[in-house]
PDB file of N, CA and C in Angstrom:
ATOM      1  N   MET A   1     -13.953  -8.984   1.904  1.00 58.00           N
ATOM      2  CA  MET A   1     -13.426  -8.682   0.903  1.00 58.00           C
ATOM      3  C   MET A   1     -12.981  -7.516   0.754  1.00 58.00           C
ATOM      4  N   LYS A   2     -13.600  -6.692   1.170  1.00 73.00           N
ATOM      5  CA  LYS A   2     -12.936  -5.080   1.197  1.00 73.00           C
ATOM      6  C   LYS A   2     -11.841  -4.902   1.834  1.00 73.00           C
ATOM      7  N   PRO A   3     -10.810  -5.480   2.630  1.00 70.00           N
ATOM      8  CA  PRO A   3      -9.886  -5.426   2.690  1.00 70.00           C
ATOM      9  C   PRO A   3      -9.167  -5.986   1.668  1.00 70.00           C
ATOM     10  N   THR A   4      -9.216  -6.734   1.084  1.00 78.00           N
ATOM     11  CA  THR A   4      -8.616  -7.503  -0.155  1.00 78.00           C
ATOM     12  C   THR A   4      -8.756  -6.051  -1.354  1.00 78.00           C
ATOM     13  N   LEU A   5      -9.644  -5.636  -1.374  1.00 78.00           N
ATOM     14  CA  LEU A   5      -9.680  -4.557  -2.322  1.00 78.00           C
ATOM     15  C   LEU A   5      -8.933  -3.314  -1.740  1.00 78.00           C
ATOM     16  N   PHE A   6      -9.106  -2.950  -0.546  1.00 79.00           N
ATOM     17  CA  PHE A   6      -8.309  -2.055  -0.060  1.00 79.00           C
ATOM     18  C   PHE A   6      -6.934  -2.026  -0.302  1.00 79.00           C
ATOM     19  N   TYR A   7      -6.428  -3.285  -0.067  1.00 82.00           N
ATOM     20  CA  TYR A   7      -4.741  -3.546  -0.378  1.00 82.00           C
ATOM     21  C   TYR A   7      -4.832  -3.435  -2.224  1.00 82.00           C
ATOM     22  N   SER A   8      -5.642  -4.234  -2.501  1.00 84.00           N
ATOM     23  CA  SER A   8      -4.946  -4.425  -3.928  1.00 84.00           C
ATOM     24  C   SER A   8      -5.169  -3.393  -5.002  1.00 84.00           C
ATOM     25  N   ILE A   9      -6.264  -2.513  -4.801  1.00 86.00           N
ATOM     26  CA  ILE A   9      -6.206  -1.635  -5.889  1.00 86.00           C
ATOM     27  C   ILE A   9      -5.201  -0.522  -5.256  1.00 86.00           C
ATOM     28  N   PRO A  10      -4.719   0.081  -4.514  1.00 87.00           N
ATOM     29  CA  PRO A  10      -3.588   0.873  -4.401  1.00 87.00           C
ATOM     30  C   PRO A  10      -2.052   0.169  -4.626  1.00 87.00           C
ATOM     31  N   LEU A  11      -1.787  -0.967  -4.580  1.00 86.00           N
ATOM     32  CA  LEU A  11      -0.822  -1.761  -5.048  1.00 86.00           C
ATOM     33  C   LEU A  11      -0.995  -1.572  -6.569  1.00 86.00           C
ATOM     34  N   LEU A  12      -2.126  -1.997  -7.147  1.00 90.00           N
ATOM     35  CA  LEU A  12      -1.691  -2.014  -8.663  1.00 90.00           C
ATOM     36  C   LEU A  12      -1.784  -1.105  -9.223  1.00 90.00           C
ATOM     37  N   VAL A  13      -2.210   0.199  -8.570  1.00 89.00           N
ATOM     38  CA  VAL A  13      -2.066   1.700  -9.114  1.00 89.00           C
ATOM     39  C   VAL A  13      -0.725   1.906  -9.363  1.00 89.00           C
ATOM     40  N   TYR A  14       0.320   1.823  -7.941  1.00 86.00           N
ATOM     41  CA  TYR A  14       1.453   1.849  -7.955  1.00 86.00           C
ATOM     42  C   TYR A  14       2.521   0.872  -8.574  1.00 86.00           C
ATOM     43  N   ILE A  15       2.095  -0.261  -9.106  1.00 88.00           N
ATOM     44  CA  ILE A  15       2.767  -1.009 -10.148  1.00 88.00           C
ATOM     45  C   ILE A  15       2.121  -0.360 -11.466  1.00 88.00           C
ATOM     46  N   VAL A  16       1.035   0.262 -11.760  1.00 91.00           N
ATOM     47  CA  VAL A  16       1.074   0.874 -13.130  1.00 91.00           C
ATOM     48  C   VAL A  16       1.896   1.980 -13.252  1.00 91.00           C
ATOM     49  N   VAL A  17       1.649   2.870 -12.195  1.00 87.00           N
ATOM     50  CA  VAL A  17       2.365   4.417 -12.115  1.00 87.00           C
ATOM     51  C   VAL A  17       3.568   4.068 -12.076  1.00 87.00           C
ATOM     52  N   ASN A  18       4.279   3.209 -11.331  1.00 85.00           N
ATOM     53  CA  ASN A  18       6.012   3.181 -11.505  1.00 85.00           C
ATOM     54  C   ASN A  18       6.304   2.460 -12.704  1.00 85.00           C
ATOM     55  N   ASN A  19       5.558   1.520 -13.445  1.00 86.00           N
ATOM     56  CA  ASN A  19       6.233   0.954 -15.089  1.00 86.00           C
ATOM     57  C   ASN A  19       5.649   1.741 -15.999  1.00 86.00           C
ATOM     58  N   GLY A  20       4.701   2.577 -15.697  1.00 87.00           N
ATOM     59  CA  GLY A  20       4.211   3.289 -17.019  1.00 87.00           C
ATOM     60  C   GLY A  20       4.546   4.745 -17.153  1.00 87.00           C
ATOM     61  N   VAL A  21       5.022   5.058 -16.416  1.00 84.00           N
ATOM     62  CA  VAL A  21       5.351   6.732 -16.204  1.00 84.00           C
ATOM     63  C   VAL A  21       6.762   6.903 -16.050  1.00 84.00           C
ATOM     64  N   ALA A  22       7.452   7.620 -17.347  1.00 81.00           N
ATOM     65  CA  ALA A  22       8.743   7.645 -17.213  1.00 81.00           C
ATOM     66  C   ALA A  22       8.988   8.835 -15.802  1.00 81.00           C
ATOM     67  N   TYR A  23       8.108   9.897 -15.765  1.00 83.00           N
ATOM     68  CA  TYR A  23       8.886  11.306 -14.936  1.00 83.00           C
ATOM     69  C   TYR A  23       7.384  11.305 -14.185  1.00 83.00           C
ATOM     70  N   LEU A  24       7.705  11.517 -13.171  1.00 80.00           N
ATOM     71  CA  LEU A  24       6.354  11.568 -12.272  1.00 80.00           C
ATOM     72  C   LEU A  24       6.288  13.228 -12.318  1.00 80.00           C
ATOM     73  N   THR A  25       5.199  13.598 -12.620  1.00 83.00           N
ATOM     74  CA  THR A  25       4.352  14.882 -12.336  1.00 83.00           C
ATOM     75  C   THR A  25       3.060  15.305 -11.148  1.00 83.00           C
ATOM     76  N   TRP A  26       2.875  16.268 -10.938  1.00 85.00           N
ATOM     77  CA  TRP A  26       1.856  16.259  -9.924  1.00 85.00           C
ATOM     78  C   TRP A  26       0.573  15.774  -9.950  1.00 85.00           C
ATOM     79  N   PRO A  27       0.274  15.181 -11.244  1.00 88.00           N
ATOM     80  CA  PRO A  27      -1.252  14.320 -11.295  1.00 88.00           C
ATOM     81  C   PRO A  27      -1.067  13.095 -10.597  1.00 88.00           C
ATOM     82  N   TYR A  28       0.307  12.483 -11.300  1.00 86.00           N
ATOM     83  CA  TYR A  28       0.774  11.398 -10.715  1.00 86.00           C
ATOM     84  C   TYR A  28       0.795  11.205  -9.150  1.00 86.00           C
ATOM     85  N   PHE A  29       1.616  12.257  -8.822  1.00 85.00           N
ATOM     86  CA  PHE A  29       1.810  12.397  -7.184  1.00 85.00           C
ATOM     87  C   PHE A  29       0.399  12.169  -6.741  1.00 85.00           C
ATOM     88  N   LEU A  30      -0.873  13.095  -7.255  1.00 88.00           N
ATOM     89  CA  LEU A  30      -1.969  12.966  -6.548  1.00 88.00           C
ATOM     90  C   LEU A  30      -2.709  11.742  -6.883  1.00 88.00           C
ATOM     91  N   ILE A  31      -2.509  10.841  -7.711  1.00 88.00           N
ATOM     92  CA  ILE A  31      -2.975   9.617  -7.670  1.00 88.00           C
ATOM     93  C   ILE A  31      -2.192   8.692  -6.833  1.00 88.00           C
ATOM     94  N   VAL A  32      -0.923   8.796  -6.509  1.00 85.00           N
ATOM     95  CA  VAL A  32      -0.395   7.962  -5.730  1.00 85.00           C
ATOM     96  C   VAL A  32      -0.885   8.224  -4.029  1.00 85.00           C
ATOM     97  N   LEU A  33      -1.399   9.476  -3.834  1.00 87.00           N
ATOM     98  CA  LEU A  33      -1.426  10.329  -2.560  1.00 87.00           C
ATOM     99  C   LEU A  33      -3.220   9.343  -2.163  1.00 87.00           C
ATOM    100  N   LEU A  34      -4.050   9.527  -3.269  1.00 89.00           N
ATOM    101  CA  LEU A  34      -5.363   8.885  -2.972  1.00 89.00           C
ATOM    102  C   LEU A  34      -5.178   7.216  -2.869  1.00 89.00           C
ATOM    103  N   SER A  35      -4.126   6.852  -3.613  1.00 87.00           N
ATOM    104  CA  SER A  35      -4.237   5.257  -3.487  1.00 87.00           C
ATOM    105  C   SER A  35      -3.481   5.356  -1.956  1.00 87.00           C
ATOM    106  N   PHE A  36      -2.950   6.164  -1.523  1.00 85.00           N
ATOM    107  CA  PHE A  36      -2.171   5.626   0.076  1.00 85.00           C
ATOM    108  C   PHE A  36      -3.582   5.966   0.893  1.00 85.00           C
ATOM    109  N   LEU A  37      -4.464   6.689   0.741  1.00 86.00           N
ATOM    110  CA  LEU A  37      -5.189   7.257   1.319  1.00 86.00           C
ATOM    111  C   LEU A  37      -6.155   5.816   1.246  1.00 86.00           C
ATOM    112  N   LEU A  38      -6.442   5.178   0.241  1.00 84.00           N
ATOM    113  CA  LEU A  38      -7.256   3.999   0.171  1.00 84.00           C
ATOM    114  C   LEU A  38      -6.912   2.775   0.848  1.00 84.00           C
ATOM    115  N   PHE A  39      -5.417   2.642   0.879  1.00 83.00           N
ATOM    116  CA  PHE A  39      -4.796   1.508   1.673  1.00 83.00           C
ATOM    117  C   PHE A  39      -4.591   1.845   2.895  1.00 83.00           C
ATOM    118  N   GLN A  40      -5.209   2.713   3.302  1.00 82.00           N
ATOM    119  CA  GLN A  40      -4.999   3.361   5.277  1.00 82.00           C
ATOM    120  C   GLN A  40      -6.364   2.834   5.398  1.00 82.00           C
ATOM    121  N   MET A  41      -7.832   2.907   4.514  1.00 80.00           N
ATOM    122  CA  MET A  41      -8.961   2.691   4.775  1.00 80.00           C
ATOM    123  C   MET A  41      -8.875   1.075   5.178  1.00 80.00           C
ATOM    124  N   ALA A  42      -7.980   0.470   4.725  1.00 77.00           N
ATOM    125  CA  ALA A  42      -8.057  -1.399   5.400  1.00 77.00           C
ATOM    126  C   ALA A  42      -8.118  -1.319   6.726  1.00 77.00           C
ATOM    127  N   ARG A  43      -7.450  -0.337   7.339  1.00 77.00           N
ATOM    128  CA  ARG A  43      -7.644  -0.194   8.915  1.00 77.00           C
ATOM    129  C   ARG A  43      -8.984  -0.572   9.653  1.00 77.00           C
ATOM    130  N   LEU A  44     -10.065  -0.020   8.616  1.00 75.00           N
ATOM    131  CA  LEU A  44     -11.389  -0.012   9.418  1.00 75.00           C
ATOM    132  C   LEU A  44     -11.671  -1.091   9.406  1.00 75.00           C
ATOM    133  N   ARG A  45     -11.249  -2.286   8.896  1.00 76.00           N
ATOM    134  CA  ARG A  45     -11.749  -3.499   9.531  1.00 76.00           C
ATOM    135  C   ARG A  45     -11.399  -3.853  11.194  1.00 76.00           C
ATOM    136  N   PHE A  46     -10.568  -3.389  11.451  1.00 75.00           N
ATOM    137  CA  PHE A  46     -10.482  -3.347  13.377  1.00 75.00           C
ATOM    138  C   PHE A  46     -11.337  -2.019  14.088  1.00 75.00           C
ATOM    139  N   PRO A  47     -11.734  -2.390  14.999  1.00 76.00           N
ATOM    140  CA  PRO A  47     -12.494  -1.762  15.965  1.00 76.00           C
ATOM    141  C   PRO A  47     -11.634  -0.449  16.318  1.00 76.00           C
ATOM    142  N   LYS A  48     -12.217   0.698  16.541  1.00 80.00           N
ATOM    143  CA  LYS A  48     -11.398   1.739  16.865  1.00 80.00           C
ATOM    144  C   LYS A  48     -10.805   1.795  18.209  1.00 80.00           C
ATOM    145  N   GLY A  49      -9.556   2.248  18.265  1.00 78.00           N
ATOM    146  CA  GLY A  49      -9.022   2.017  19.691  1.00 78.00           C
ATOM    147  C   GLY A  49      -8.251   0.315  19.560  1.00 78.00           C
ATOM    148  N   ALA A  50      -8.574  -0.552  19.024  1.00 76.00           N
ATOM    149  CA  ALA A  50      -8.064  -2.045  18.982  1.00 76.00           C
ATOM    150  C   ALA A  50      -6.672  -1.814  18.845  1.00 76.00           C
ATOM    151  N   ILE A  51      -5.642  -2.890  19.455  1.00 81.00           N
ATOM    152  CA  ILE A  51      -4.630  -2.831  19.038  1.00 81.00           C
ATOM    153  C   ILE A  51      -4.285  -3.599  17.050  1.00 81.00           C
ATOM    154  N   LEU A  52      -3.461  -3.176  16.664  1.00 79.00           N
ATOM    155  CA  LEU A  52      -3.711  -3.391  15.607  1.00 79.00           C
ATOM    156  C   LEU A  52      -2.461  -5.073  15.588  1.00 79.00           C
ATOM    157  N   PRO A  53      -2.957  -5.906  15.036  1.00 81.00           N
ATOM    158  CA  PRO A  53      -2.164  -6.841  14.709  1.00 81.00           C
ATOM    159  C   PRO A  53      -0.663  -6.893  14.328  1.00 81.00           C
ATOM    160  N   LEU A  54       0.384  -7.373  14.359  1.00 85.00           N
ATOM    161  CA  LEU A  54       1.979  -7.275  14.179  1.00 85.00           C
ATOM    162  C   LEU A  54       1.819  -7.372  12.493  1.00 85.00           C
ATOM    163  N   THR A  55       1.356  -8.029  12.256  1.00 84.00           N
ATOM    164  CA  THR A  55       0.937  -8.102  10.656  1.00 84.00           C
ATOM    165  C   THR A  55       0.477  -6.928   9.461  1.00 84.00           C
ATOM    166  N   ALA A  56      -0.560  -6.086  10.499  1.00 82.00           N
ATOM    167  CA  ALA A  56      -0.938  -4.975   9.748  1.00 82.00           C
ATOM    168  C   ALA A  56       0.031  -4.160  10.075  1.00 82.00           C
ATOM    169  N   LYS A  57       0.365  -3.981  11.401  1.00 84.00           N
ATOM    170  CA  LYS A  57       1.775  -3.017  11.112  1.00 84.00           C
ATOM    171  C   LYS A  57       2.794  -2.940  10.448  1.00 84.00           C
ATOM    172  N   MET A  58       3.357  -4.486  10.208  1.00 89.00           N
ATOM    173  CA  MET A  58       4.205  -4.467   9.234  1.00 89.00           C
ATOM    174  C   MET A  58       3.833  -4.174   7.804  1.00 89.00           C
ATOM    175  N   THR A  59       2.570  -4.227   7.631  1.00 87.00           N
ATOM    176  CA  THR A  59       2.207  -4.216   6.260  1.00 87.00           C
ATOM    177  C   THR A  59       1.941  -2.601   6.079  1.00 87.00           C
ATOM    178  N   ASN A  60       1.571  -2.075   6.982  1.00 86.00           N
ATOM    179  CA  ASN A  60       1.458  -0.818   7.055  1.00 86.00           C
ATOM    180  C   ASN A  60       3.158   0.216   6.719  1.00 86.00           C
ATOM    181  N   ALA A  61       3.967  -0.525   7.690  1.00 89.00           N
ATOM    182  CA  ALA A  61       5.244   0.040   7.894  1.00 89.00           C
ATOM    183  C   ALA A  61       5.764  -0.315   6.088  1.00 89.00           C
ATOM    184  N   ALA A  62       5.947  -1.284   5.457  1.00 90.00           N
ATOM    185  CA  ALA A  62       5.930  -1.484   4.461  1.00 90.00           C
ATOM    186  C   ALA A  62       5.458  -0.644   3.409  1.00 90.00           C
ATOM    187  N   PHE A  63       4.085  -0.306   3.616  1.00 89.00           N
ATOM    188  CA  PHE A  63       3.690   0.496   2.066  1.00 89.00           C
ATOM    189  C   PHE A  63       3.842   2.029   2.583  1.00 89.00           C
ATOM    190  N   TYR A  64       4.330   2.770   3.626  1.00 90.00           N
ATOM    191  CA  TYR A  64       4.945   3.792   4.054  1.00 90.00           C
ATOM    192  C   TYR A  64       5.944   3.779   3.123  1.00 90.00           C
ATOM    193  N   ILE A  65       7.095   2.554   3.736  1.00 90.00           N
ATOM    194  CA  ILE A  65       8.526   2.849   3.235  1.00 90.00           C
ATOM    195  C   ILE A  65       8.343   2.785   1.331  1.00 90.00           C
ATOM    196  N   THR A  66       7.689   1.969   0.967  1.00 89.00           N
ATOM    197  CA  THR A  66       7.141   2.162  -0.660  1.00 89.00           C
ATOM    198  C   THR A  66       6.794   3.335  -1.507  1.00 89.00           C
ATOM    199  N   THR A  67       5.735   4.181  -0.277  1.00 87.00           N
ATOM    200  CA  THR A  67       5.388   5.529  -0.606  1.00 87.00           C
ATOM    201  C   THR A  67       6.221   6.413  -0.275  1.00 87.00           C
ATOM    202  N   VAL A  68       7.368   6.621   0.384  1.00 88.00           N
ATOM    203  CA  VAL A  68       8.423   7.527   0.370  1.00 88.00           C
ATOM    204  C   VAL A  68       9.153   6.955  -0.564  1.00 88.00           C
ATOM    205  N   ALA A  69       9.799   5.914  -0.678  1.00 88.00           N
ATOM    206  CA  ALA A  69      10.489   5.510  -2.092  1.00 88.00           C
ATOM    207  C   ALA A  69       9.952   5.906  -3.320  1.00 88.00           C
ATOM    208  N   PHE A  70       8.661   5.758  -3.493  1.00 84.00           N
ATOM    209  CA  PHE A  70       7.853   5.921  -4.875  1.00 84.00           C
ATOM    210  C   PHE A  70       8.273   7.407  -5.195  1.00 84.00           C
ATOM    211  N   ALA A  71       7.961   8.456  -3.914  1.00 84.00           N
ATOM    212  CA  ALA A  71       8.208  10.107  -3.978  1.00 84.00           C
ATOM    213  C   ALA A  71       9.429  10.398  -4.418  1.00 84.00           C
ATOM    214  N   PHE A  72      10.473   9.500  -4.226  1.00 86.00           N
ATOM    215  CA  PHE A  72      11.901   9.720  -4.362  1.00 86.00           C
ATOM    216  C   PHE A  72      12.208   9.101  -5.334  1.00 86.00           C
ATOM    217  N   ARG A  73      11.798   8.706  -5.940  1.00 82.00           N
ATOM    218  CA  ARG A  73      12.224   7.776  -7.292  1.00 82.00           C
ATOM    219  C   ARG A  73      12.715   8.451  -8.419  1.00 82.00           C
ATOM    220  N   ASP A  74      12.438   9.645  -8.939  1.00 80.00           N
ATOM    221  CA  ASP A  74      12.965  10.165  -9.959  1.00 80.00           C
ATOM    222  C   ASP A  74      14.241  10.947  -9.356  1.00 80.00           C
ATOM    223  N   GLN A  75      14.369  10.971  -8.418  1.00 83.00           N
ATOM    224  CA  GLN A  75      15.722  11.846  -7.815  1.00 83.00           C
ATOM    225  C   GLN A  75      16.674  10.862  -7.664  1.00 83.00           C
ATOM    226  N   PHE A  76      16.428   9.844  -6.654  1.00 85.00           N
ATOM    227  CA  PHE A  76      17.241   8.783  -6.189  1.00 85.00           C
ATOM    228  C   PHE A  76      17.298   7.567  -6.395  1.00 85.00           C
ATOM    229  N   LEU A  77      16.282   6.774  -6.959  1.00 82.00           N
ATOM    230  CA  LEU A  77      15.866   5.567  -6.963  1.00 82.00           C
ATOM    231  C   LEU A  77      15.555   5.012  -8.367  1.00 82.00           C
ATOM    232  N   SER A  78      15.776   3.896  -8.910  1.00 84.00           N
ATOM    233  CA  SER A  78      15.450   3.238  -9.772  1.00 84.00           C
ATOM    234  C   SER A  78      14.030   2.809  -9.821  1.00 84.00           C
ATOM    235  N   PRO A  79      13.327   2.437 -10.845  1.00 84.00           N
ATOM    236  CA  PRO A  79      11.906   2.032 -10.803  1.00 84.00           C
ATOM    237  C   PRO A  79      11.956   0.535 -10.545  1.00 84.00           C
ATOM    238  N   THR A  80      13.223  -0.284 -10.733  1.00 89.00           N
ATOM    239  CA  THR A  80      13.245  -1.581 -10.358  1.00 89.00           C
ATOM    240  C   THR A  80      13.393  -1.838  -8.592  1.00 89.00           C
ATOM    241  N   THR A  81      14.142  -0.784  -8.386  1.00 90.00           N
ATOM    242  CA  THR A  81      13.802  -0.572  -6.552  1.00 90.00           C
ATOM    243  C   THR A  81      12.871  -0.418  -5.628  1.00 90.00           C
ATOM    244  N   VAL A  82      11.884   0.410  -6.451  1.00 88.00           N
ATOM    245  CA  VAL A  82      10.379   0.454  -6.270  1.00 88.00           C
ATOM    246  C   VAL A  82       9.570  -0.738  -6.498  1.00 88.00           C
ATOM    247  N   ASN A  83      10.113  -1.236  -7.709  1.00 91.00           N
ATOM    248  CA  ASN A  83       9.253  -2.394  -8.022  1.00 91.00           C
ATOM    249  C   ASN A  83       9.528  -3.703  -6.802  1.00 91.00           C
ATOM    250  N   THR A  84      10.835  -3.692  -6.454  1.00 93.00           N
ATOM    251  CA  THR A  84      11.178  -4.583  -5.500  1.00 93.00           C
ATOM    252  C   THR A  84      10.238  -4.304  -3.978  1.00 93.00           C
ATOM    253  N   LEU A  85      10.445  -2.941  -3.489  1.00 91.00           N
ATOM    254  CA  LEU A  85       9.518  -2.555  -2.554  1.00 91.00           C
ATOM    255  C   LEU A  85       8.036  -2.885  -2.887  1.00 91.00           C
ATOM    256  N   ILE A  86       7.543  -2.892  -3.730  1.00 91.00           N
ATOM    257  CA  ILE A  86       6.079  -3.343  -4.072  1.00 91.00           C
ATOM    258  C   ILE A  86       6.142  -4.555  -3.622  1.00 91.00           C
ATOM    259  N   GLY A  87       6.796  -5.410  -4.570  1.00 93.00           N
ATOM    260  CA  GLY A  87       6.843  -6.654  -4.038  1.00 93.00           C
ATOM    261  C   GLY A  87       6.663  -7.430  -2.947  1.00 93.00           C
ATOM    262  N   ILE A  88       7.878  -6.751  -1.746  1.00 93.00           N
ATOM    263  CA  ILE A  88       7.681  -6.889  -0.398  1.00 93.00           C
ATOM    264  C   ILE A  88       6.200  -6.490   0.229  1.00 93.00           C
ATOM    265  N   THR A  89       5.698  -5.497  -0.342  1.00 91.00           N
ATOM    266  CA  THR A  89       4.538  -4.938   0.478  1.00 91.00           C
ATOM    267  C   THR A  89       3.548  -5.817  -0.060  1.00 91.00           C
ATOM    268  N   ILE A  90       3.428  -6.458  -0.946  1.00 91.00           N
ATOM    269  CA  ILE A  90       2.569  -7.209  -1.593  1.00 91.00           C
ATOM    270  C   ILE A  90       2.517  -8.653  -0.817  1.00 91.00           C
ATOM    271  N   CYS A  91       3.635  -9.154  -0.460  1.00 92.00           N
ATOM    272  CA  CYS A  91       3.873 -10.363   0.394  1.00 92.00           C
ATOM    273  C   CYS A  91       3.171  -9.892   1.738  1.00 92.00           C
ATOM    274  N   PHE A  92       3.704  -8.935   2.314  1.00 90.00           N
ATOM    275  CA  PHE A  92       3.211  -8.596   3.814  1.00 90.00           C
ATOM    276  C   PHE A  92       1.575  -8.313   3.589  1.00 90.00           C
ATOM    277  N   ALA A  93       0.990  -7.613   2.577  1.00 88.00           N
ATOM    278  CA  ALA A  93       0.002  -7.919   2.432  1.00 88.00           C
ATOM    279  C   ALA A  93      -0.997  -9.032   2.434  1.00 88.00           C
ATOM    280  N   ILE A  94      -0.279 -10.055   1.690  1.00 88.00           N
ATOM    281  CA  ILE A  94      -1.029 -11.136   1.223  1.00 88.00           C
ATOM    282  C   ILE A  94      -0.943 -11.986   3.372  1.00 88.00           C
ATOM    283  N   ALA A  95       0.127 -11.431   3.999  1.00 88.00           N
ATOM    284  CA  ALA A  95       0.120 -12.508   4.975  1.00 88.00           C
ATOM    285  C   ALA A  95      -0.795 -11.741   5.994  1.00 88.00           C
ATOM    286  N   ASP A  96      -0.906 -10.664   5.816  1.00 84.00           N
ATOM    287  CA  ASP A  96      -1.931 -10.021   6.758  1.00 84.00           C
ATOM    288  C   ASP A  96      -3.233 -10.358   6.696  1.00 84.00           C
ATOM    289  N   LEU A  97      -3.434 -10.410   5.225  1.00 82.00           N
ATOM    290  CA  LEU A  97      -5.133 -10.845   5.037  1.00 82.00           C
ATOM    291  C   LEU A  97      -4.842 -12.276   5.520  1.00 82.00           C
ATOM    292  N   ARG A  98      -4.012 -13.275   5.440  1.00 84.00           N
ATOM    293  CA  ARG A  98      -4.333 -14.534   5.599  1.00 84.00           C
ATOM    294  C   ARG A  98      -4.651 -14.851   7.364  1.00 84.00           C
ATOM    295  N   GLN A  99      -3.833 -13.945   8.030  1.00 79.00           N
ATOM    296  CA  GLN A  99      -3.866 -13.845   9.414  1.00 79.00           C
ATOM    297  C   GLN A  99      -4.849 -13.419  10.019  1.00 79.00           C
ATOM    298  N   THR A 100      -5.600 -12.411   9.501  1.00 57.00           N
ATOM    299  CA  THR A 100      -6.982 -11.699  10.083  1.00 57.00           C
ATOM    300  C   THR A 100      -8.365 -11.873   9.347  1.00 57.00           C
ATOM    301  N   LYS A 101      -8.306 -13.468   8.990  1.00 56.00           N
ATOM    302  CA  LYS A 101      -9.491 -14.006   8.496  1.00 56.00           C
ATOM    303  C   LYS A 101     -10.343 -13.661   9.451  1.00 56.00           C
ATOM    304  N   LYS A 102     -11.515 -13.588   9.209  1.00 55.00           N
ATOM    305  CA  LYS A 102     -12.852 -13.642  10.010  1.00 55.00           C
ATOM    306  C   LYS A 102     -13.275 -14.698  10.323  1.00 55.00           C
ATOM    307  N   GLU A 103     -13.672 -15.218  11.730  1.00 49.00           N
ATOM    308  CA  GLU A 103     -14.352 -16.327  12.054  1.00 49.00           C
ATOM    309  C   GLU A 103     -15.521 -16.749  11.478  1.00 49.00           C
ATOM    310  N   PRO A 104     -16.179 -17.712  11.153  1.00 46.00           N
ATOM    311  CA  PRO A 104     -17.560 -17.625  10.729  1.00 46.00           C
ATOM    312  C   PRO A 104     -18.614 -17.562  12.117  1.00 46.00           C
ATOM    313  N   SER A 105     -19.580 -17.189  11.903  1.00 47.00           N
ATOM    314  CA  SER A 105     -20.428 -16.689  13.116  1.00 47.00           C
ATOM    315  C   SER A 105     -21.311 -18.378  13.147  1.00 47.00           C
ATOM    316  N   ILE A 106     -21.642 -18.309  14.480  1.00 50.00           N
ATOM    317  CA  ILE A 106     -22.236 -19.409  14.097  1.00 50.00           C
ATOM    318  C   ILE A 106     -23.764 -19.151  15.016  1.00 50.00           C
TER     319      ILE A 106
END
């Protein structure tokens, strides 16, 4: 359940800020940074030093790209482009959550 929250809350924050704020100022960048850190906490479900599955790596890469695009949204990109990247990241997050379900203990 925790990885679902670690993925969904930051993505919801990105969607709300991207679609609700016309011009990003430093408090919004701070909110985006905290959301980014919360998203990275989803890695805690893997043991330290373990090799991450490909789906987790792809999800992190998509989120990094979305975060960078979000930072440059006011100068170079439109909110529609960032929404598209958020949608792609959501698809990767769903694939990662479905891939890494825990096996029930016997």
